[in-house]
Short mmCIF file of C-alpha atoms in Angstrom, two decimals:
data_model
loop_
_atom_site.label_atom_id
_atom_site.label_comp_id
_atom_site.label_asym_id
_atom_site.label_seq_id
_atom_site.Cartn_x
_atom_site.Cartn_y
_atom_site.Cartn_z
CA UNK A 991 -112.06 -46.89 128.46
CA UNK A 992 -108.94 -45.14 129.77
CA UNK A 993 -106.71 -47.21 126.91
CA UNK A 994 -109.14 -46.01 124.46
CA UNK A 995 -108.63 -42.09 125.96
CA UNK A 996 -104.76 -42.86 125.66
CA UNK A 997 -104.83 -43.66 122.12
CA UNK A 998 -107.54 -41.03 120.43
CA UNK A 999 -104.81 -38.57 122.62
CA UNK A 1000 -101.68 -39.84 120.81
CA UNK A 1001 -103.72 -41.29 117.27
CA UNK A 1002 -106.58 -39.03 117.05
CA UNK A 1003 -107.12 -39.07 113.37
CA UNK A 1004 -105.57 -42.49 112.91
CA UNK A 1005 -107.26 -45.91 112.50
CA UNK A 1006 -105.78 -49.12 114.75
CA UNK A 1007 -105.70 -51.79 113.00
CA UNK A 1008 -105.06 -54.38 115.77
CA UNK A 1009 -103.86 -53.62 119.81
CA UNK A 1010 -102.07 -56.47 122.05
CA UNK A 1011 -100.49 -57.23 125.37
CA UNK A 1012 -96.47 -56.79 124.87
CA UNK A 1013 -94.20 -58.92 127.16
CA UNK A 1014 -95.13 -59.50 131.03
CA UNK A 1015 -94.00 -57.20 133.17
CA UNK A 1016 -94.40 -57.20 136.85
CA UNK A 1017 -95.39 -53.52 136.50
CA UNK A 1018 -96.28 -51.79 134.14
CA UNK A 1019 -99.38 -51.95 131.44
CA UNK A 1020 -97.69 -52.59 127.77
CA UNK A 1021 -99.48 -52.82 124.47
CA UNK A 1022 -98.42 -52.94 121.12
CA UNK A 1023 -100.10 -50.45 118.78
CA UNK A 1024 -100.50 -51.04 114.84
CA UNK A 1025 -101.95 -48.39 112.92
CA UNK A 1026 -103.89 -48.99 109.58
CA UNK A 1027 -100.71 -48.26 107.61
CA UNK A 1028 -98.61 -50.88 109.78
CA UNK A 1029 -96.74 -48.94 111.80
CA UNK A 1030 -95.93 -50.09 115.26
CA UNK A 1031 -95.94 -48.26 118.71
CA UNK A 1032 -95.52 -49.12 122.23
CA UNK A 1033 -98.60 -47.93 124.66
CA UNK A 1034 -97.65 -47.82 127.98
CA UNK A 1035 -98.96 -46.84 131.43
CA UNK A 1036 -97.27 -46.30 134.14
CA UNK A 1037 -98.78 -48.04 137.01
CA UNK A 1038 -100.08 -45.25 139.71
CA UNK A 1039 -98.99 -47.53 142.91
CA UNK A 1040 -95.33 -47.80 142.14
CA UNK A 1041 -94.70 -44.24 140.23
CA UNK A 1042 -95.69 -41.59 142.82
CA UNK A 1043 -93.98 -38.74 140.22
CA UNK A 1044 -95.15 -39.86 136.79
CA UNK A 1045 -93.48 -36.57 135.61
CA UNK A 1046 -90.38 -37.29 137.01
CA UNK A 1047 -89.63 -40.45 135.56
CA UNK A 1048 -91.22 -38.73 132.11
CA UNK A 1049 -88.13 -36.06 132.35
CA UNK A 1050 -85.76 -38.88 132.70
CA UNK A 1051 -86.40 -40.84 130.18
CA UNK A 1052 -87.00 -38.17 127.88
CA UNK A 1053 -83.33 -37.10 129.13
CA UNK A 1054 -81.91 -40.32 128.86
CA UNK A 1055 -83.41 -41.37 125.27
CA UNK A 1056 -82.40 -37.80 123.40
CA UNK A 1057 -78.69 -38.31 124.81
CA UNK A 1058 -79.01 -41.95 123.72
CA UNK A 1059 -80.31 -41.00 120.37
CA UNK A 1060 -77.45 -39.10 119.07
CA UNK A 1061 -74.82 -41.65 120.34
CA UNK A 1062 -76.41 -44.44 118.90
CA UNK A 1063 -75.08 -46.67 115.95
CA UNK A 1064 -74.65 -49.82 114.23
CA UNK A 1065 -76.98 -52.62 115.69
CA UNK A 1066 -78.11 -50.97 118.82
CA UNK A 1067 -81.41 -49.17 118.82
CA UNK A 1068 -82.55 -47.59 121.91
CA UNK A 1069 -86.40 -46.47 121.90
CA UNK A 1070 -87.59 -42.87 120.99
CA UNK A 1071 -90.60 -41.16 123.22
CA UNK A 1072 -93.40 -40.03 120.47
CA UNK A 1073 -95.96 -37.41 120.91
CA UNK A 1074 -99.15 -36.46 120.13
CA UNK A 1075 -100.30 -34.40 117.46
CA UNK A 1076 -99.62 -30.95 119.82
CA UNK A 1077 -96.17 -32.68 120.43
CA UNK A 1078 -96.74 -33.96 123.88
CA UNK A 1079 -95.36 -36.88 124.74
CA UNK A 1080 -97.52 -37.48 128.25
CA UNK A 1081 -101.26 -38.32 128.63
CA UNK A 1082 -102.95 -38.25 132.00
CA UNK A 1083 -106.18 -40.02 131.89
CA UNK A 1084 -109.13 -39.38 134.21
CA UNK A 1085 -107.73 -41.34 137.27
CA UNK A 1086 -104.70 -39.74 136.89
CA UNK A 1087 -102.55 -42.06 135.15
CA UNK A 1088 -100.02 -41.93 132.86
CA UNK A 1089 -99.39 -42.92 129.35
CA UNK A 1090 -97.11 -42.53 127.16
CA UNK A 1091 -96.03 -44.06 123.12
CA UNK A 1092 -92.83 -45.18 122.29
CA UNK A 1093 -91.01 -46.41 119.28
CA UNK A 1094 -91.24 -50.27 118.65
CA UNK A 1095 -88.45 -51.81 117.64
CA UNK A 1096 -88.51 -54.11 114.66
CA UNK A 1097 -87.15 -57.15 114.05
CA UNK A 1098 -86.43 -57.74 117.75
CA UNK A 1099 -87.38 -60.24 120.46
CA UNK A 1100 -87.45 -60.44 124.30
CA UNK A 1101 -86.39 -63.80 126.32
CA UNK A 1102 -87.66 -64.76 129.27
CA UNK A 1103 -84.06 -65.98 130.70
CA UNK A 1104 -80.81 -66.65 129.03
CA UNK A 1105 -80.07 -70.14 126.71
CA UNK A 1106 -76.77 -69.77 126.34
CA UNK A 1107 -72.99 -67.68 126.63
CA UNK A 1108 -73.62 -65.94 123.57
CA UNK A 1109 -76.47 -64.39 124.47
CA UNK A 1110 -74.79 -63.70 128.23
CA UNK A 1111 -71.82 -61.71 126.68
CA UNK A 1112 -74.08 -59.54 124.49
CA UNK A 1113 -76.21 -58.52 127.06
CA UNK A 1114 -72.73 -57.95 129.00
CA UNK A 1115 -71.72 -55.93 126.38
CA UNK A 1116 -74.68 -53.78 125.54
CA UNK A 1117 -75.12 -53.10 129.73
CA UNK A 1118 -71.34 -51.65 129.76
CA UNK A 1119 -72.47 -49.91 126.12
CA UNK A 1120 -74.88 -48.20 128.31
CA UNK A 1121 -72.88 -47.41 131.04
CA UNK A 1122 -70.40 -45.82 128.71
CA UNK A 1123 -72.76 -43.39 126.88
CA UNK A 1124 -73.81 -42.12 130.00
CA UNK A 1125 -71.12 -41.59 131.49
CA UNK A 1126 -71.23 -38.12 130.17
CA UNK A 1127 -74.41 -37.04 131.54
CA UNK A 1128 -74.58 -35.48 135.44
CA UNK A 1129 -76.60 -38.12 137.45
CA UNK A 1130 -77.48 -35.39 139.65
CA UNK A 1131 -79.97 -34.19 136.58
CA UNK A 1132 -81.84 -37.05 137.06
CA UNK A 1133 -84.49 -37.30 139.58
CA UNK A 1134 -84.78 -40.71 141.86
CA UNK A 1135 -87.98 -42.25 140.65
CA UNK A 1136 -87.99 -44.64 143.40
CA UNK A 1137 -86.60 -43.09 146.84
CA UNK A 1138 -84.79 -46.05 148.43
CA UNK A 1139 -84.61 -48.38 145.57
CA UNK A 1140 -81.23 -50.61 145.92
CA UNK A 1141 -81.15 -49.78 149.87
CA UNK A 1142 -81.27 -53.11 151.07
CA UNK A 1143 -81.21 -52.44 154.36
CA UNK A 1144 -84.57 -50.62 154.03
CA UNK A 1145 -86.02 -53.89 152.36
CA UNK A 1146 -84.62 -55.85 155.45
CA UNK A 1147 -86.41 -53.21 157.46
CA UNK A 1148 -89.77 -53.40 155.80
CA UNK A 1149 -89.36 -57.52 156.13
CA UNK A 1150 -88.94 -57.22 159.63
CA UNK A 1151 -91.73 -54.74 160.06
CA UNK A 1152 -93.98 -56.83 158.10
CA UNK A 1153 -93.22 -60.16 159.56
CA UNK A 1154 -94.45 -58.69 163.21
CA UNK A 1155 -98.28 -57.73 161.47
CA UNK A 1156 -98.18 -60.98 159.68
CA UNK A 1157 -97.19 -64.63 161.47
CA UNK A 1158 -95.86 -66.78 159.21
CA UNK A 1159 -97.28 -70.43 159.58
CA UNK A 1160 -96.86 -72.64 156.97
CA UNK A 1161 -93.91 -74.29 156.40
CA UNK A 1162 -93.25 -72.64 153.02
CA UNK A 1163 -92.85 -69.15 154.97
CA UNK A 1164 -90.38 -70.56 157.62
CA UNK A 1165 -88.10 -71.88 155.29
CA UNK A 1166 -88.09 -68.41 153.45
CA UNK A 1167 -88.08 -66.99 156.68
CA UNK A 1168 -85.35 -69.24 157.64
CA UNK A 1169 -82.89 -68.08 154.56
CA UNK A 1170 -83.74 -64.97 155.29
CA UNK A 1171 -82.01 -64.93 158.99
CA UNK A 1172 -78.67 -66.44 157.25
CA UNK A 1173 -78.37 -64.21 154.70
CA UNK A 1174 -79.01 -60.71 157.05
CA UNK A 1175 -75.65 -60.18 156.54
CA UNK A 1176 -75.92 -59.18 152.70
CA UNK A 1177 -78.10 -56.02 153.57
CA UNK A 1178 -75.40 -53.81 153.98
CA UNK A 1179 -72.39 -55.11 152.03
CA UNK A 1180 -72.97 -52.07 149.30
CA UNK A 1181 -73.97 -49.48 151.38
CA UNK A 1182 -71.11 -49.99 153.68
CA UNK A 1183 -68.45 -49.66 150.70
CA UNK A 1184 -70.33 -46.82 148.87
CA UNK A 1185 -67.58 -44.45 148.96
CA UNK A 1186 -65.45 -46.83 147.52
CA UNK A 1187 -67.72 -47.78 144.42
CA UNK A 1188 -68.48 -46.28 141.01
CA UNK A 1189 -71.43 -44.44 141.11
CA UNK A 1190 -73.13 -42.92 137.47
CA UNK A 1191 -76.44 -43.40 135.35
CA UNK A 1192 -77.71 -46.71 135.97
CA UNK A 1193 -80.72 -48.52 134.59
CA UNK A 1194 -82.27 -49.72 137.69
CA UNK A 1195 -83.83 -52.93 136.56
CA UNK A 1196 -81.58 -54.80 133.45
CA UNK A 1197 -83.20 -58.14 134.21
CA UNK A 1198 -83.35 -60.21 131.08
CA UNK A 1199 -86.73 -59.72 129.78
CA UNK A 1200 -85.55 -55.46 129.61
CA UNK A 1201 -82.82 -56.54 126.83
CA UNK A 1202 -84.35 -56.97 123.29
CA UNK A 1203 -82.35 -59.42 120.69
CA UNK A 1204 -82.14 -59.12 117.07
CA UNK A 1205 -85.03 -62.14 115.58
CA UNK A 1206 -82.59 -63.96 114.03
CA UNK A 1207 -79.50 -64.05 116.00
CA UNK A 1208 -78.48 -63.72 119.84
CA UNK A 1209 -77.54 -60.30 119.54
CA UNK A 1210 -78.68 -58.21 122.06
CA UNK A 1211 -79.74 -54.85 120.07
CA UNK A 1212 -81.94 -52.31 122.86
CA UNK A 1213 -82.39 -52.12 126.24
CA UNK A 1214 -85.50 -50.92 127.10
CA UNK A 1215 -87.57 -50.39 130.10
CA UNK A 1216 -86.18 -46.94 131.39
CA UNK A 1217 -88.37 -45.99 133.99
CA UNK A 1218 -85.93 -47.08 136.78
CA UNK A 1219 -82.63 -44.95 135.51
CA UNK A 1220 -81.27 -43.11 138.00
CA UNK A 1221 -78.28 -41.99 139.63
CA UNK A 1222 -76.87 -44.80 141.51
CA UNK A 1223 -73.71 -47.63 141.91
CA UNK A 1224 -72.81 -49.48 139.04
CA UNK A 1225 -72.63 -52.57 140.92
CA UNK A 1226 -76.46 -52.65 141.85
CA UNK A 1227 -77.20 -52.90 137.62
CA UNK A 1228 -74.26 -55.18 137.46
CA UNK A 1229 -75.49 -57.47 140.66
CA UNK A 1230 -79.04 -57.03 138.87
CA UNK A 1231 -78.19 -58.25 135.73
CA UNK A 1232 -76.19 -60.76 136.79
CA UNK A 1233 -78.48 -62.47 139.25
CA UNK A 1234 -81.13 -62.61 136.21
CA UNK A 1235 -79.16 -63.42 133.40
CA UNK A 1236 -77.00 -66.75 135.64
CA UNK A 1237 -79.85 -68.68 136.28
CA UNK A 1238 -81.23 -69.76 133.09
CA UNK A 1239 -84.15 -72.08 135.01
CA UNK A 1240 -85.40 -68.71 134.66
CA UNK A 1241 -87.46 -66.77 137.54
CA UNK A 1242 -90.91 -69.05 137.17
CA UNK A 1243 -89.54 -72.68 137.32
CA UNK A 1244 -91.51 -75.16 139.04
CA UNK A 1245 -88.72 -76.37 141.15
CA UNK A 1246 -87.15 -73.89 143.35
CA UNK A 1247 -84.52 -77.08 144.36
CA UNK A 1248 -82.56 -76.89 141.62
CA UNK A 1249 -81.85 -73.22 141.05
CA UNK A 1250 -78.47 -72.15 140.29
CA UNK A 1251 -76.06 -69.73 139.44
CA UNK A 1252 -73.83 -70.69 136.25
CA UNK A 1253 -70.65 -69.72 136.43
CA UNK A 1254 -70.14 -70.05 132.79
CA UNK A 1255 -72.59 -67.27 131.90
CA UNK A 1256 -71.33 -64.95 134.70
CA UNK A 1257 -68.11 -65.18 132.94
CA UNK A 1258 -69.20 -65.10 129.26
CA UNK A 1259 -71.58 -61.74 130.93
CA UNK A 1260 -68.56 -60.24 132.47
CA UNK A 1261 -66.32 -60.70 129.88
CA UNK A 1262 -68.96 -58.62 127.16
CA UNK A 1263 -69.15 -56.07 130.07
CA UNK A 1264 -65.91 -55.49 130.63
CA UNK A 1265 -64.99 -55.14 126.89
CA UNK A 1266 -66.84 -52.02 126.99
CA UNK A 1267 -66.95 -50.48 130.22
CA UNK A 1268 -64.34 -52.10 131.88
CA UNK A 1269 -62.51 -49.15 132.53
CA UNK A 1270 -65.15 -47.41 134.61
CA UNK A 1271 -64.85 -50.42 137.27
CA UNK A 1272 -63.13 -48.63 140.27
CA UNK A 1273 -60.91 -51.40 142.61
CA UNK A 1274 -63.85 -51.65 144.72
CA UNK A 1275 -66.54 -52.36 142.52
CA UNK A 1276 -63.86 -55.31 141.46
CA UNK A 1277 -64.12 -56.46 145.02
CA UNK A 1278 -67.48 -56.51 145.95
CA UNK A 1279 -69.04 -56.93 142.00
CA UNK A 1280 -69.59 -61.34 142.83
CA UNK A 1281 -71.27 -60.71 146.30
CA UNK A 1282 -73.48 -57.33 144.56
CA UNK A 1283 -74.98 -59.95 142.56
CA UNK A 1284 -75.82 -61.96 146.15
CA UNK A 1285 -76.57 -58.64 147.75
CA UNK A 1286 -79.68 -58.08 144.57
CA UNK A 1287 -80.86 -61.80 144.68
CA UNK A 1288 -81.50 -60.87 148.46
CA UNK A 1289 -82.91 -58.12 148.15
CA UNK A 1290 -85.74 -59.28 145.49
CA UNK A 1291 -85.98 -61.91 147.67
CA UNK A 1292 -86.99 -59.83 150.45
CA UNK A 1293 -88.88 -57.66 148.28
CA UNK A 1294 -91.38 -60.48 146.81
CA UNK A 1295 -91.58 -61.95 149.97
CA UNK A 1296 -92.47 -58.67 151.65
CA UNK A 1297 -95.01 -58.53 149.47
CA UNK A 1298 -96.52 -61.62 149.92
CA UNK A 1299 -96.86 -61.13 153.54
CA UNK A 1300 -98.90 -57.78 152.91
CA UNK A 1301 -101.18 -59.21 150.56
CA UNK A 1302 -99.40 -58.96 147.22
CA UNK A 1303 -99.56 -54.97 146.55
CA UNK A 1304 -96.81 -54.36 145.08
CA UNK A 1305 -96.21 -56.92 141.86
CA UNK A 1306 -98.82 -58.54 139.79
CA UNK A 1307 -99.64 -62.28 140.45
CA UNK A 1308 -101.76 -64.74 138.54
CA UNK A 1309 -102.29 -67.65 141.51
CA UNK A 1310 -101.72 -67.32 145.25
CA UNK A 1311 -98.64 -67.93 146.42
CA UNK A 1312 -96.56 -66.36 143.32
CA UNK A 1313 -94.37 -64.34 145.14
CA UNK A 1314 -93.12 -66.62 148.05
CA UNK A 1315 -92.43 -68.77 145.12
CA UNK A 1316 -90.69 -66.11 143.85
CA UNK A 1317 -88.62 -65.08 146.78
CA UNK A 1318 -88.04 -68.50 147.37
CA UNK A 1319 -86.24 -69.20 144.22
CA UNK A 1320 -84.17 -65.34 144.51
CA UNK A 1321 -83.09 -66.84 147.69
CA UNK A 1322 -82.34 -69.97 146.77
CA UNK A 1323 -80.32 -68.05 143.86
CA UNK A 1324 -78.34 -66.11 146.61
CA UNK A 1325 -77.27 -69.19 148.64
CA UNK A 1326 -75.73 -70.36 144.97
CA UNK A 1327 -73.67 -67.53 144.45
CA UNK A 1328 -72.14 -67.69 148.11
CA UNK A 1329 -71.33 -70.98 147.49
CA UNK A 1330 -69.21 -70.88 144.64
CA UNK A 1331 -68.34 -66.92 145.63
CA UNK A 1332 -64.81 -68.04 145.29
CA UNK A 1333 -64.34 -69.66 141.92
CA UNK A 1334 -66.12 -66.80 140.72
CA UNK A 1335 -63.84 -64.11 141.84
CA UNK A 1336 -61.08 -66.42 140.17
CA UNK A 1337 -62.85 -65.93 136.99
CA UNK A 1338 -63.27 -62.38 137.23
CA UNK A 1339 -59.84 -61.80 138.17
CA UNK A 1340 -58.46 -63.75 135.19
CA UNK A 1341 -60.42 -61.21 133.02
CA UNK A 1342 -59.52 -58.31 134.52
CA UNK A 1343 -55.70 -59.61 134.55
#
């Protein structure tokens, strides 16, 4: 009923010729939209347990997207926020959430992790695009959607919180628990260096499934997803995307075993990266960018597995047990990158060099 409120507020006079579930987000509710003429939108709610200022994130993105829009060329689309017929661009429904339409883009695909170095640089590239056009804008204009996101020592301190209301006793938990207690170290690595690292407009979350690709090619062409940009380091996007796009077992296999970080793709990611916003890489964020990709897989690792201990709350699951898997295989992810934490700094210094 509430979808059906959403859409007679943005299409009131319009007929919908078909309506169906976009891509699988942990989040957020996504439909695609096809009107009678075949135009496409994007229908989206923003879910009312994560976004405590729908608003807020609203003015960002609408921020964000009109700065984006006139520095936009070539290849790369980024998404435009539409409106109703009273040009509003936000509908609040009767339990007070929030929807909002926004521009589909044709022609383009999501992945649900990486297949090969190609498509690693051009997500590289297009992140460091993004990073340079908005490096302009004053992150203190943008509000923080999520108070505490990227403070990993908060996640540790939830974790520890939540592991004294909830005993762990199967044997899954302890070994979770268990990586966990050897990684503790991570949770401050960024925070410690802060005032030696880049800070600007960040995305928040540029895991692979936020990067759209050209149909036909392994172009990356929009990044999408916005509702996490903020002010904040450059290394927690950088760590982010990294830690998604390196293992391309993807975040769902089976086997948690055999995850792994590829140095291959880290460098073809790095190397698209730094062709575009190389330059706004301060010495520090050059030190610390390999382990920022350990500090991230920790922290999502704590995050999912904080989550499973309270009941799964916070991120959607489809069988028990989804997000220990999950934080088992972000922590299993971690322990890669430590391990081969020195070849990759060799790589990243030979393209910096």
């Amino acid at each position: 009923m509430e979808t059906a409120a959403a859409l007679h507020f943005f299409f009131p006079d319009r007929d919908i010729r078909s309506l169906w579930p976009l891509g699988k987000g942990n989040i957020n509710e996504t439909l695609q939209v096809v009107l009678s003429d075949g135009t496409s939108w994007v229908l989206q709610r923003l879910h009312p347990g994560v976004f405590a200022d729908a608003g807020a994130i609203m003015a960002n993105v609408r921020l964000v997207t009109r700065h984006l829009d006139r520095e936009q060329s070539g290849s790369i689309r980024f998404f435009r926020l539409g409106t109703s017929p009273c040009g509003e661009d936000r509908f609040v429904d009767l339990e007070g959430c929030s929807w909002r339409i926004l521009s589909f883009i044709e022609g383009s695909r999501t992945l649900e992790q990486v297949e090969n170095a190609e498509q690693a640089q051009s997500i590289g590239h297009l992140l460091g695009r993004f990073h340079r056009l908005t490096a302009p804008l004053v992150p203190e204009q943008l509000a923080d959607p999520l108070p505490g996101f990227h403070i990993t020592p908060l996640y540790l301190e939830r974790y520890d919180a939540q592991v004294q209301k909830s005993p762990m006793m199967d044997a899954r938990e302890r070994h979770c628990a268990a990586l966990v207690e050897r990684m503790r170290p991570l949770a401050a690595v960024l925070e410690n260096a802060r005032d030696r690292l880049s800070q600007g407009v960040i995305h928040g979350d540029p895991k692979v499934a936020n990067f759209l690709f050209d149909h036909a090619s392994n172009k990356a062409v929009s990044l999408v997803d916005l509702d996490t940009v903020k002010p904040g380091l450059l290394l927690h996007d950088l760590g982010d995307c990294l830690r998604s796009c390196c293992n391309p077992l993807g975040e769902g296999h089976g086997d948690t075993g055999v995850i792994a970080f590829v140095p291959e793709l880290f460098t073809a990611l790095m190397e698209g990266y730094i062709d575009q916003a190389g330059a706004l890489l301060a010495p520090g964020d050059r030190e610390l960018l390999v382990q920022s990709a350990a500090v991230i897989s920790f922290e999502l690792g704590l995050r999912f597995f904080t989550d499973h201990l309270a009941g799964d709350q916070y991120f959607k699951v489809e069988w028990p047990g989804q997000n220990l898997h999950r934080a088992d295989i972000q922590l299993q992810l971690c322990g890669s990158i430590l391990e081969q934490e020195e070849r990759l700094k060799q790589d990243l210094r030979a393209l910096l060099a």
